[in-house]
Tab-separated table of C-alpha atoms and ligand atoms in Angstrom:
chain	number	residue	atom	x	y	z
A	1106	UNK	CA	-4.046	20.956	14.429
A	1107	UNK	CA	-3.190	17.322	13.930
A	1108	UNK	CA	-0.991	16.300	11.126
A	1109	UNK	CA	-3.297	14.103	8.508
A	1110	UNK	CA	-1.936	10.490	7.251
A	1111	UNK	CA	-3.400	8.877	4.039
A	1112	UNK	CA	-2.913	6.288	2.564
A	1113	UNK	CA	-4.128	3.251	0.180
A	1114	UNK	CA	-3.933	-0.193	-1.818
A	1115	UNK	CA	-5.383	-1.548	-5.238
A	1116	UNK	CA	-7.483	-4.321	-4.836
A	1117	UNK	CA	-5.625	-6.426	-7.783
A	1118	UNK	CA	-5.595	-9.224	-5.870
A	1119	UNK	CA	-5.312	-10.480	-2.218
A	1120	UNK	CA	-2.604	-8.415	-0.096
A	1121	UNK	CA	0.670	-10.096	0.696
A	1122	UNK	CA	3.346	-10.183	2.771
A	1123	UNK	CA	5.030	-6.576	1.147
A	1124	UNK	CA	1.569	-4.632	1.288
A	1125	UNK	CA	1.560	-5.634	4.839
A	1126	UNK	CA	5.168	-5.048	6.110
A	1127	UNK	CA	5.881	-1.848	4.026
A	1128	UNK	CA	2.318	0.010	4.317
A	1129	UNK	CA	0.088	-1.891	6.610
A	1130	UNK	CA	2.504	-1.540	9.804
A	1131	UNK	CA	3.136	2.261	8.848
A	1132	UNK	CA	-0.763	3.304	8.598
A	1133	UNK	CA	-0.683	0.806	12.085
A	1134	UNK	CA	1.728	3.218	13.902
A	1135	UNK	CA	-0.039	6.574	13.083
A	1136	UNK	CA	-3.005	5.482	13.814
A	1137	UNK	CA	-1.911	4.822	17.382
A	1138	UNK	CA	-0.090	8.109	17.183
A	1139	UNK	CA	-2.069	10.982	19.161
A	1140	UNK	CA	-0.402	13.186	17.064
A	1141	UNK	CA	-1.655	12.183	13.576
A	1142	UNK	CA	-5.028	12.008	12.199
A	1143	UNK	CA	-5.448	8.651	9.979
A	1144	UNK	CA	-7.366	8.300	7.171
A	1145	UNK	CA	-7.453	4.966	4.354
A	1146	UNK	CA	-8.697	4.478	1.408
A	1147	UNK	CA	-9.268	1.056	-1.099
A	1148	UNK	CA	-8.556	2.693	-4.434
A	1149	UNK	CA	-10.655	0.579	-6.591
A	1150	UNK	CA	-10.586	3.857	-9.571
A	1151	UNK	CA	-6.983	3.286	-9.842
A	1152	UNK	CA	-7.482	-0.934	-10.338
A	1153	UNK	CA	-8.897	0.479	-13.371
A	1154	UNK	CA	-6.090	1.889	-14.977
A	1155	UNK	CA	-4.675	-1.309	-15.668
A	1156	UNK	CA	-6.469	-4.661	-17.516
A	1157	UNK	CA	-9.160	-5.971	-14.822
A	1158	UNK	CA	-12.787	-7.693	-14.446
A	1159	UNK	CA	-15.201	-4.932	-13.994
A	1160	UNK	CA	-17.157	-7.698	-12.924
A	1161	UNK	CA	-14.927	-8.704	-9.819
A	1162	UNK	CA	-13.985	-5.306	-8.855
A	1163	UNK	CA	-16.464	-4.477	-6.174
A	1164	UNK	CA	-15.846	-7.759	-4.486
A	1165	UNK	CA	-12.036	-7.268	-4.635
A	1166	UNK	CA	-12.204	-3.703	-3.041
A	1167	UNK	CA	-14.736	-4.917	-0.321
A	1168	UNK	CA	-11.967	-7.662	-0.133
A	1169	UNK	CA	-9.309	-5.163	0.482
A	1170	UNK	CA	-11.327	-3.398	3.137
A	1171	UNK	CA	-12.129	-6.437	5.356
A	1172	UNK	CA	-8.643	-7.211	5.078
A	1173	UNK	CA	-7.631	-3.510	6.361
A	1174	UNK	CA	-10.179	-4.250	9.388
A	1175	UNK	CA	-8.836	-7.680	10.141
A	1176	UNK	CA	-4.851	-6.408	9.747
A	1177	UNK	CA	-6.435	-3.896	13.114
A	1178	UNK	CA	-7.371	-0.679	11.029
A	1179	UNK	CA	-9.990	0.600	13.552
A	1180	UNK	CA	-13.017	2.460	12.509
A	1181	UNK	CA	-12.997	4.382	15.900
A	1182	UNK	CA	-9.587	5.489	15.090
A	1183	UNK	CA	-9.793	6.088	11.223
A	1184	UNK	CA	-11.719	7.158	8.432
A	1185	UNK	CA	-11.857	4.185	6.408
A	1186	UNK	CA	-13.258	4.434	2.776
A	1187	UNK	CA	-13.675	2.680	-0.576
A	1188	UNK	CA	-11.978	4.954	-3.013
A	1189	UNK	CA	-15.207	4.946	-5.447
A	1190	UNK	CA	-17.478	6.262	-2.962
A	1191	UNK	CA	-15.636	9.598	-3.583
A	1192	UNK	CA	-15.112	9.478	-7.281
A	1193	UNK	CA	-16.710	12.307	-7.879
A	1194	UNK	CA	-14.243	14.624	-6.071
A	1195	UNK	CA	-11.415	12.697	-6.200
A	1196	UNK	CA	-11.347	12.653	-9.998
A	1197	UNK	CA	-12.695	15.918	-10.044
A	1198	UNK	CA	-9.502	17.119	-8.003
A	1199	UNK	CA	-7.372	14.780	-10.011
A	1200	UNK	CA	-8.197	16.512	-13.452
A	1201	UNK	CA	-7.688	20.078	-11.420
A	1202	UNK	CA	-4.589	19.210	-10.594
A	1203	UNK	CA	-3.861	18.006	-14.088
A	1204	UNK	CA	-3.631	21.302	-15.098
A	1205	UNK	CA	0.015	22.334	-13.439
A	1206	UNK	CA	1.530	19.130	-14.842
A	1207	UNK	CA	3.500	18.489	-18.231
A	1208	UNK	CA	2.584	15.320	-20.234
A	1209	UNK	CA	6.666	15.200	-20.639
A	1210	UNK	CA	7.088	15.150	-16.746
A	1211	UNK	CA	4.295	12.220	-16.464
A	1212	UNK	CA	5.461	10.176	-19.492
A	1213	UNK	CA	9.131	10.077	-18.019
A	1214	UNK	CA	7.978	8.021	-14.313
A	1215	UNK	CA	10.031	4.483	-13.870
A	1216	UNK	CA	6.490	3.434	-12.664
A	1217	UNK	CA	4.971	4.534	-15.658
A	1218	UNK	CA	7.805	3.137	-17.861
A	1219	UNK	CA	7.563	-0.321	-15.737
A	1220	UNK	CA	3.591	-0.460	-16.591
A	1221	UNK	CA	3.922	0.304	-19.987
A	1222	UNK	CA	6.194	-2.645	-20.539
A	1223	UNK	CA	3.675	-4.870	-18.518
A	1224	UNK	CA	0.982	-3.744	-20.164
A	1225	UNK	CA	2.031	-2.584	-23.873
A	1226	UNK	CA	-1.310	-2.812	-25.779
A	1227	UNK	CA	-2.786	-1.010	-22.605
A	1228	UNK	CA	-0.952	2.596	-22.632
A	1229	UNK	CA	-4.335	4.801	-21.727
A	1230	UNK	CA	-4.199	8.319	-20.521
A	1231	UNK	CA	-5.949	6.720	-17.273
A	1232	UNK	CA	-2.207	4.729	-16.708
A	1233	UNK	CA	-0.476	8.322	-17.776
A	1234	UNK	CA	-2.554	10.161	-14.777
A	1235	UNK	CA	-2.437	7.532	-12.166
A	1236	UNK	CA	0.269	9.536	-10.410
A	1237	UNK	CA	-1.939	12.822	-10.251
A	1238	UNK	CA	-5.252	10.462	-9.122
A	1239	UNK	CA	-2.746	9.389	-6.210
A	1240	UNK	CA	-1.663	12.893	-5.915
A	1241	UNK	CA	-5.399	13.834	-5.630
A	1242	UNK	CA	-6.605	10.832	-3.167
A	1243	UNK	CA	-3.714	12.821	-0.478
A	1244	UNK	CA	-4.093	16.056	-1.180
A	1245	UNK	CA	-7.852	16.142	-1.150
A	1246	UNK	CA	-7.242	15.217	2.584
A	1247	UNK	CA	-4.287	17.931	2.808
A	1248	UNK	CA	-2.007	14.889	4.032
A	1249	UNK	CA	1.363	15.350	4.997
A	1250	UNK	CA	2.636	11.761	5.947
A	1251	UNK	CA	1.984	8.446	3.879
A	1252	UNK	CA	2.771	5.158	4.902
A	1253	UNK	CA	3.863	3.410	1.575
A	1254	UNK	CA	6.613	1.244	0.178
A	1255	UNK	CA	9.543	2.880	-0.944
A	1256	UNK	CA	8.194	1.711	-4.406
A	1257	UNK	CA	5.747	4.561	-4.319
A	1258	UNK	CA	8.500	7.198	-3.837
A	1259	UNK	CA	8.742	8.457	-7.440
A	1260	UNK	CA	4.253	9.258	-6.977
A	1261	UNK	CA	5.257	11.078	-3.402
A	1262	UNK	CA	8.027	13.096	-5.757
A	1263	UNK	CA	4.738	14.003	-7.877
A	1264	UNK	CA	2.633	14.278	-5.276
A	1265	UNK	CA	5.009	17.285	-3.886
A	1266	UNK	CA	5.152	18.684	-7.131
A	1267	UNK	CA	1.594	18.984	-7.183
A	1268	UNK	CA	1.338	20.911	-3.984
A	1269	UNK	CA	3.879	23.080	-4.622
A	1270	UNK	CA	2.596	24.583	-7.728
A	1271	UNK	CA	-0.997	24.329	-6.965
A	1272	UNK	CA	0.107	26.199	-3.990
A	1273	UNK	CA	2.507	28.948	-5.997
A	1274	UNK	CA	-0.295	29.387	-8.687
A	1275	UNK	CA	-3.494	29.348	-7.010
A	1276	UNK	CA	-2.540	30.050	-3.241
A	1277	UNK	CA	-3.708	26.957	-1.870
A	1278	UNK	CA	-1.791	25.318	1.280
A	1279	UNK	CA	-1.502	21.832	1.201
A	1280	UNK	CA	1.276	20.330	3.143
A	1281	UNK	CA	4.116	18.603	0.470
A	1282	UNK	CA	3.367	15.013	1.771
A	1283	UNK	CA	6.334	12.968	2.857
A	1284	UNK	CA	6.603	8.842	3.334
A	1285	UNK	CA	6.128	7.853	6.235
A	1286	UNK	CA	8.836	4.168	6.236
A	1287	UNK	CA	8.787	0.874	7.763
A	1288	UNK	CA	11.364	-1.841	8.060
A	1289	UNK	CA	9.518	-3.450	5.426
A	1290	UNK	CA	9.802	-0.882	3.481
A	1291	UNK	CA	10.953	-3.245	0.897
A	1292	UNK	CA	10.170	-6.850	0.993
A	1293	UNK	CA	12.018	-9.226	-1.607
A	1294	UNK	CA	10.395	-11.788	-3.860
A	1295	UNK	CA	10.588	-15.263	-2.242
A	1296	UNK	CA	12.591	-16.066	-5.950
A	1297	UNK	CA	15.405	-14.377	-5.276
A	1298	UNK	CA	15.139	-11.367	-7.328
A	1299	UNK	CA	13.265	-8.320	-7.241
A	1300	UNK	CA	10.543	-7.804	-4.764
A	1301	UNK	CA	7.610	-9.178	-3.613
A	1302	UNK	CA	4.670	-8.429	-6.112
A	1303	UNK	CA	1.136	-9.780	-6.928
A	1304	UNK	CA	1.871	-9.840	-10.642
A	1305	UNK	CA	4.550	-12.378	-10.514
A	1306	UNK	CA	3.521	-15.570	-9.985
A	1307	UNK	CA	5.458	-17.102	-7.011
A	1308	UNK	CA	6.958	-14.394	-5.550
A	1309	UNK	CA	4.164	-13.670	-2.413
A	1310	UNK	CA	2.959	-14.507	0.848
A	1311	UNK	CA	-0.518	-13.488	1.252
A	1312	UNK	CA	-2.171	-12.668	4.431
A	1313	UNK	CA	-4.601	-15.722	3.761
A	1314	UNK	CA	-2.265	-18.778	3.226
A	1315	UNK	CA	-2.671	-21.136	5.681
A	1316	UNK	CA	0.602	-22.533	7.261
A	1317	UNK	CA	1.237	-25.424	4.293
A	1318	UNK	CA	1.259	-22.782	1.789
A	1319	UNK	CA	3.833	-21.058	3.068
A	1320	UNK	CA	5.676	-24.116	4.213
A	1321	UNK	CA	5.396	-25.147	0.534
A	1322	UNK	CA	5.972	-21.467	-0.813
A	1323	UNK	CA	9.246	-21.255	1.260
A	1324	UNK	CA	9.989	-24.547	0.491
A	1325	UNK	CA	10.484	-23.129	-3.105
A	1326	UNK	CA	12.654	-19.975	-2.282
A	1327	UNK	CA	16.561	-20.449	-3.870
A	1328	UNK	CA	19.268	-21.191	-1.292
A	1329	UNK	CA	22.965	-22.216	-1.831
A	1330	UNK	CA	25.678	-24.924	0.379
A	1331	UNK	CA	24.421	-22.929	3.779
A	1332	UNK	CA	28.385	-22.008	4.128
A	1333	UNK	CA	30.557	-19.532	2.741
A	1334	UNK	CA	33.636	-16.857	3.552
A	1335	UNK	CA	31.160	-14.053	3.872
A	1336	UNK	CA	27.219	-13.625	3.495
A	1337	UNK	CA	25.293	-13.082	0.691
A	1338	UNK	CA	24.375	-9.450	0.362
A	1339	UNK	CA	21.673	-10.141	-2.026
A	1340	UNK	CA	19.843	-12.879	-4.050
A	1341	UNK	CA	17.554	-15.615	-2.287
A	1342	UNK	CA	20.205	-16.277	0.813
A	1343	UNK	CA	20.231	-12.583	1.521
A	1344	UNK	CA	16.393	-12.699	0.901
A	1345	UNK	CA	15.750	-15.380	3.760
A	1346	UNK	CA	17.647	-14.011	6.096
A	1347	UNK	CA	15.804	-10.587	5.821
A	1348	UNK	CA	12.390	-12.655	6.180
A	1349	UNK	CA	13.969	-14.029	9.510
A	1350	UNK	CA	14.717	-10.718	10.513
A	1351	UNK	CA	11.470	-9.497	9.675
A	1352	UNK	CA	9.755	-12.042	11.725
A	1353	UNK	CA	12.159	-13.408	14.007
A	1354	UNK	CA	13.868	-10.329	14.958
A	1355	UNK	CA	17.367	-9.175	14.543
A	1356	UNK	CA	19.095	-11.584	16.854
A	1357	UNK	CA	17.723	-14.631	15.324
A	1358	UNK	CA	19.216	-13.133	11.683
A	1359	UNK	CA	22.818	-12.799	13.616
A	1360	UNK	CA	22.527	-16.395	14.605
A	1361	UNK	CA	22.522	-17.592	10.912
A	1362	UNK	CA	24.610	-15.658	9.338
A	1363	UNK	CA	27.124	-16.376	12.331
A	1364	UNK	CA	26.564	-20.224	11.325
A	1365	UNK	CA	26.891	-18.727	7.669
A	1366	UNK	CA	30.217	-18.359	8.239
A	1367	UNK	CA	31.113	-21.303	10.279
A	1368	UNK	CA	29.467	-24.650	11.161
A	1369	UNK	CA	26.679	-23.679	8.486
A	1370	UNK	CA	23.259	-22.941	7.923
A	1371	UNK	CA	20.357	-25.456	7.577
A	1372	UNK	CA	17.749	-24.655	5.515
A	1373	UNK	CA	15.144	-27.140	5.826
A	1374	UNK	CA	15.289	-26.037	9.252
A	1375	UNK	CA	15.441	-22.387	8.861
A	1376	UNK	CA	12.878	-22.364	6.559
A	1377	UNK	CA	10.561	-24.885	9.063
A	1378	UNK	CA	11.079	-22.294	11.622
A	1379	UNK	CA	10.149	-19.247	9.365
A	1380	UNK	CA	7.244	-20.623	8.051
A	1381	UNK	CA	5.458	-20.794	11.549
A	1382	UNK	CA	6.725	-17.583	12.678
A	1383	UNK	CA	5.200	-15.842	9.656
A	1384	UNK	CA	1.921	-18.050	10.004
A	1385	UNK	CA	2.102	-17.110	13.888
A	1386	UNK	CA	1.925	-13.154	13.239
A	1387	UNK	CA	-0.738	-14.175	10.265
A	1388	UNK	CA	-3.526	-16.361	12.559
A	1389	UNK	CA	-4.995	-13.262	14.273
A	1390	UNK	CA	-5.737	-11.223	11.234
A	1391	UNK	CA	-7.154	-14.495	9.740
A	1392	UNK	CA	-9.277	-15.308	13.185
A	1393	UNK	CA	-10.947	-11.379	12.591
A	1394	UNK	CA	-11.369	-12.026	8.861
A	1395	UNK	CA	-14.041	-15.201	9.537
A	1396	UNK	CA	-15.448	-13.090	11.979
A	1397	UNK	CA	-15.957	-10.067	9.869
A	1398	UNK	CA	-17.130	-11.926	6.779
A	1399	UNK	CA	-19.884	-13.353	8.988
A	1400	UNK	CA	-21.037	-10.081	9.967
A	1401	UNK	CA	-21.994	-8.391	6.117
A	1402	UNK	CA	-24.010	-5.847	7.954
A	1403	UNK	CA	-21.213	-4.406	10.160
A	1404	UNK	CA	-18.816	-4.290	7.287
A	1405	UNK	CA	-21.305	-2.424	5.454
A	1406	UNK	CA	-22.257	-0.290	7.970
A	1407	UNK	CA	-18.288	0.413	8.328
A	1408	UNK	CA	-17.359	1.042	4.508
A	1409	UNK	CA	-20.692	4.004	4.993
A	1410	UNK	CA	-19.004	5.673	7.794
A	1411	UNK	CA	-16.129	5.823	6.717
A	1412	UNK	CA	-16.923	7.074	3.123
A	1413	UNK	CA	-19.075	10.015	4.950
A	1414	UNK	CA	-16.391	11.006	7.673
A	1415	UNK	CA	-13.975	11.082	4.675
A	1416	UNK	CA	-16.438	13.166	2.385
A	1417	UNK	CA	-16.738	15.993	4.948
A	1418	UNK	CA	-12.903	16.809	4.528
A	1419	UNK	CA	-12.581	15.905	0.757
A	1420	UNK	CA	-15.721	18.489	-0.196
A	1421	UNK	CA	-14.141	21.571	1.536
A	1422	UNK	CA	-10.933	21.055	-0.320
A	1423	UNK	CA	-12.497	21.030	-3.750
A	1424	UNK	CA	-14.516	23.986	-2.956
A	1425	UNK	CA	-11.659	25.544	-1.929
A	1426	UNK	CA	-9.707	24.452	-5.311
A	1427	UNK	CA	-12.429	25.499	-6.865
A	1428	UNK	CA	-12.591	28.666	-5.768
A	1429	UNK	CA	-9.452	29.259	-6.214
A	1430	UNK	CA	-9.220	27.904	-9.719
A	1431	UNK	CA	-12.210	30.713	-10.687
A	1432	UNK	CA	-14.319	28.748	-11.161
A	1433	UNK	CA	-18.321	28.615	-10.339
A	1434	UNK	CA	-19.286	27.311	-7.044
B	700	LIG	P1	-0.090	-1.076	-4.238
B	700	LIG	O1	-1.522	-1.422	-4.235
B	700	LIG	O2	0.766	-1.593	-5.339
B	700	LIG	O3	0.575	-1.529	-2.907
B	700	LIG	C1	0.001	-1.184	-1.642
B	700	LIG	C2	1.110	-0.827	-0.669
B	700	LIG	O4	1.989	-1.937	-0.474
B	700	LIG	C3	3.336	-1.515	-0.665
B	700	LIG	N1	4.118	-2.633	-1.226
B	700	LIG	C4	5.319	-3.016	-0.761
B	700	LIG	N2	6.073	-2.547	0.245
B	700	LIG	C5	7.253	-3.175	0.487
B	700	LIG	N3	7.689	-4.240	-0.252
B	700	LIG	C6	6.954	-4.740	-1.262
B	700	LIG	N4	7.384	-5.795	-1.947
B	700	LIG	C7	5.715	-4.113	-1.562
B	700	LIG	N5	4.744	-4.340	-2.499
B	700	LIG	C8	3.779	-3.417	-2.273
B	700	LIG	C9	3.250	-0.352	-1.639
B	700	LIG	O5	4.402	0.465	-1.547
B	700	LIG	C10	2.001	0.329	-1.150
B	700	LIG	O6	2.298	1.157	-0.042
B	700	LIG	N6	-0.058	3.631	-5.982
B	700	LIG	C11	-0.326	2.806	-4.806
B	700	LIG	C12	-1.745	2.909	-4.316
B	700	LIG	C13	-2.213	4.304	-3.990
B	700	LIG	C14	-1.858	5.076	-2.863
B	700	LIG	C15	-2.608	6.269	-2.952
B	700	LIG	C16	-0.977	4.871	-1.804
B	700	LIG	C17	-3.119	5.023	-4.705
B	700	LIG	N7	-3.355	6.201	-4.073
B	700	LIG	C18	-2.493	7.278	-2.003
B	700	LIG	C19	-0.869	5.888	-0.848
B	700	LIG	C20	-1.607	7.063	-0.957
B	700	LIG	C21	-0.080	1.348	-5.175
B	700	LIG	O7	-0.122	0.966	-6.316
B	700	LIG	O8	0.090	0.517	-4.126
């Protein structure tokens, strides 16, 4: 049987640069791989964990899924779904699941500790399970690889945990799911610390800026003299020359850091030449985004599909749990 791949974005906002080097190129790859089966989900239930318009939502998801279409997700090749079209056994699995989990081993997750400090006046039990609602959205698939940032390590670690003891205590067999990694599998912030995320202001690419935005976004990144005895191994230097590497290739990256250390870099120039490489690799995926948001009736047609192709899978596994579990069919 083929090995299953799953895997998923919040719509909080429009995808960027890291979403697409670190997860969209993985869930790219197995989808062309004969040996996986691929399926995707938007996971609108877990936008809802954090501060967000309920009125907006929808829009944002449908947002999300256009954008996994016009990024070359294919419909023929993958089960595509909106999260919320399977709430009821996705959370259903999630609270399951719930059950072979401490509150102490959820409470003590950096990504839980990172949220609470974004959001203090927002610490809900939703934000506390998050982890086992991701755990759920894989396992109700019986995943094994997911193509994710390396951010989303410490929810894989639960995610593993899950299996294994729903697996020791109630004889179920789900595969512990692994990440699946990209060379993108951390993209920095274009400000010179951390990486690149849609809550700070700044820091992003996204897949819709035209090529003066990022001219003007670059424009904005932190550089130093363009000369020094060795080169910078991290801050906004290091950054830009990972970005050139990233869309330039590997060769390109020696070239600078060779001038680096001698005759010296140029950043106006660098950053000229970066901009349009990015915005070259970015004009397809905006060319099949017009085209898909003039054709309402496809995309619809599309999210349905892909929501019942999904649901087939998701239903055994829950009966199974269920059944399991003891409880009532
Ligand atoms: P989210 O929505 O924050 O991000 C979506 C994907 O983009 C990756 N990513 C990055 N990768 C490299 N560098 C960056 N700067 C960067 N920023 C974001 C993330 O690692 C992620 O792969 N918890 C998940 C969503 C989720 C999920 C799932 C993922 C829910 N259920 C099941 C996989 C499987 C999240 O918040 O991703």
């Amino acid at each position: 049987m083929k090995k299953r791949v799953l895997s998923g974005m919040r719509p909080t906002g429009r995808l960027h640069l890291g979403n697409y080097l670190g997860a969209a190129k993985g869930m790219l790859a197995l989808q062309d791989d004969p040996d996986y089966e691929t399926l995707f989900t938007v996971v609108d239930i877990h936008a809802t964990t954090t501060p967000y318009d309920a009125k907006t939502l929808q829009q944002s998801a449908r947002d999300v899924f256009i954008d996994y279409l016009s990024i070359g997700l294919d419909p023929e090749k993958s089960a595509i779904n909106i999260q919320s079209d399977l709430a009821d056994v996705i959370t259903q699995l999630s609270f399951y699941v719930s059950s072979v989990m401490t509150v102490a081993r959820m409470q003590h997750l950096p990504t839980f500790k990172d949220k609470v400090k974004q959001h203090p006046d927002n610490v809900t039990m939703a934000l506390l399970n998050y982890p086992l609602l991701m755990a759920a959205d894989i396992l109700i698939y019986k995943a094994s690889k997911v193509p994710v940032g390396i951010d989303q390590e410490p929810h894989l670690e639960v995610a593993r945990e899950v299996a294994r003891k729903m697996n020791e205590q109630f004889g179920m067999d789900f595969p512990e799911p692994t990440r699946f990694a990209t060379k993108g599998e951390y993209v920095p912030s274009l400000l010179g610390e951390g990486k690149m995320s849609k809550s700070v202001e700044g820091s992003s690419i996204e897949l819709n800026d035209d090529l003066d935005t990022i001219v003007a976004k670059l424009k904005k990144a932190p550089t130093d003299a363009g000369t020094g005895a060795a080169v910078p191994t991290s801050g906004g230097v290091a950054n830009l020359f990972q970005f050139v590497e990233l869309f330039q290739g590997e060769a390109k990256r020696r070239e600078y850091e060779a001038a680096y250390t001698g005759s010296g870099v140029r950043y106006g120039d660098l950053k000229k030449e970066l901009a349009q490489a990015i915005f070259d690799e970015l004009r397809p995926i905006q060319k099949k985004r017009a085209e898909l948001e003039a054709n309402p009736d496809y995309v619809d047609r599309i999210i349905k599909e892909g929501a019942d192709r999904s649901r087939v899978i998701a239903e055994a596994t829950v009966a199974e749990v269920r059944e399991k579990m003891g409880l009532r069919k």
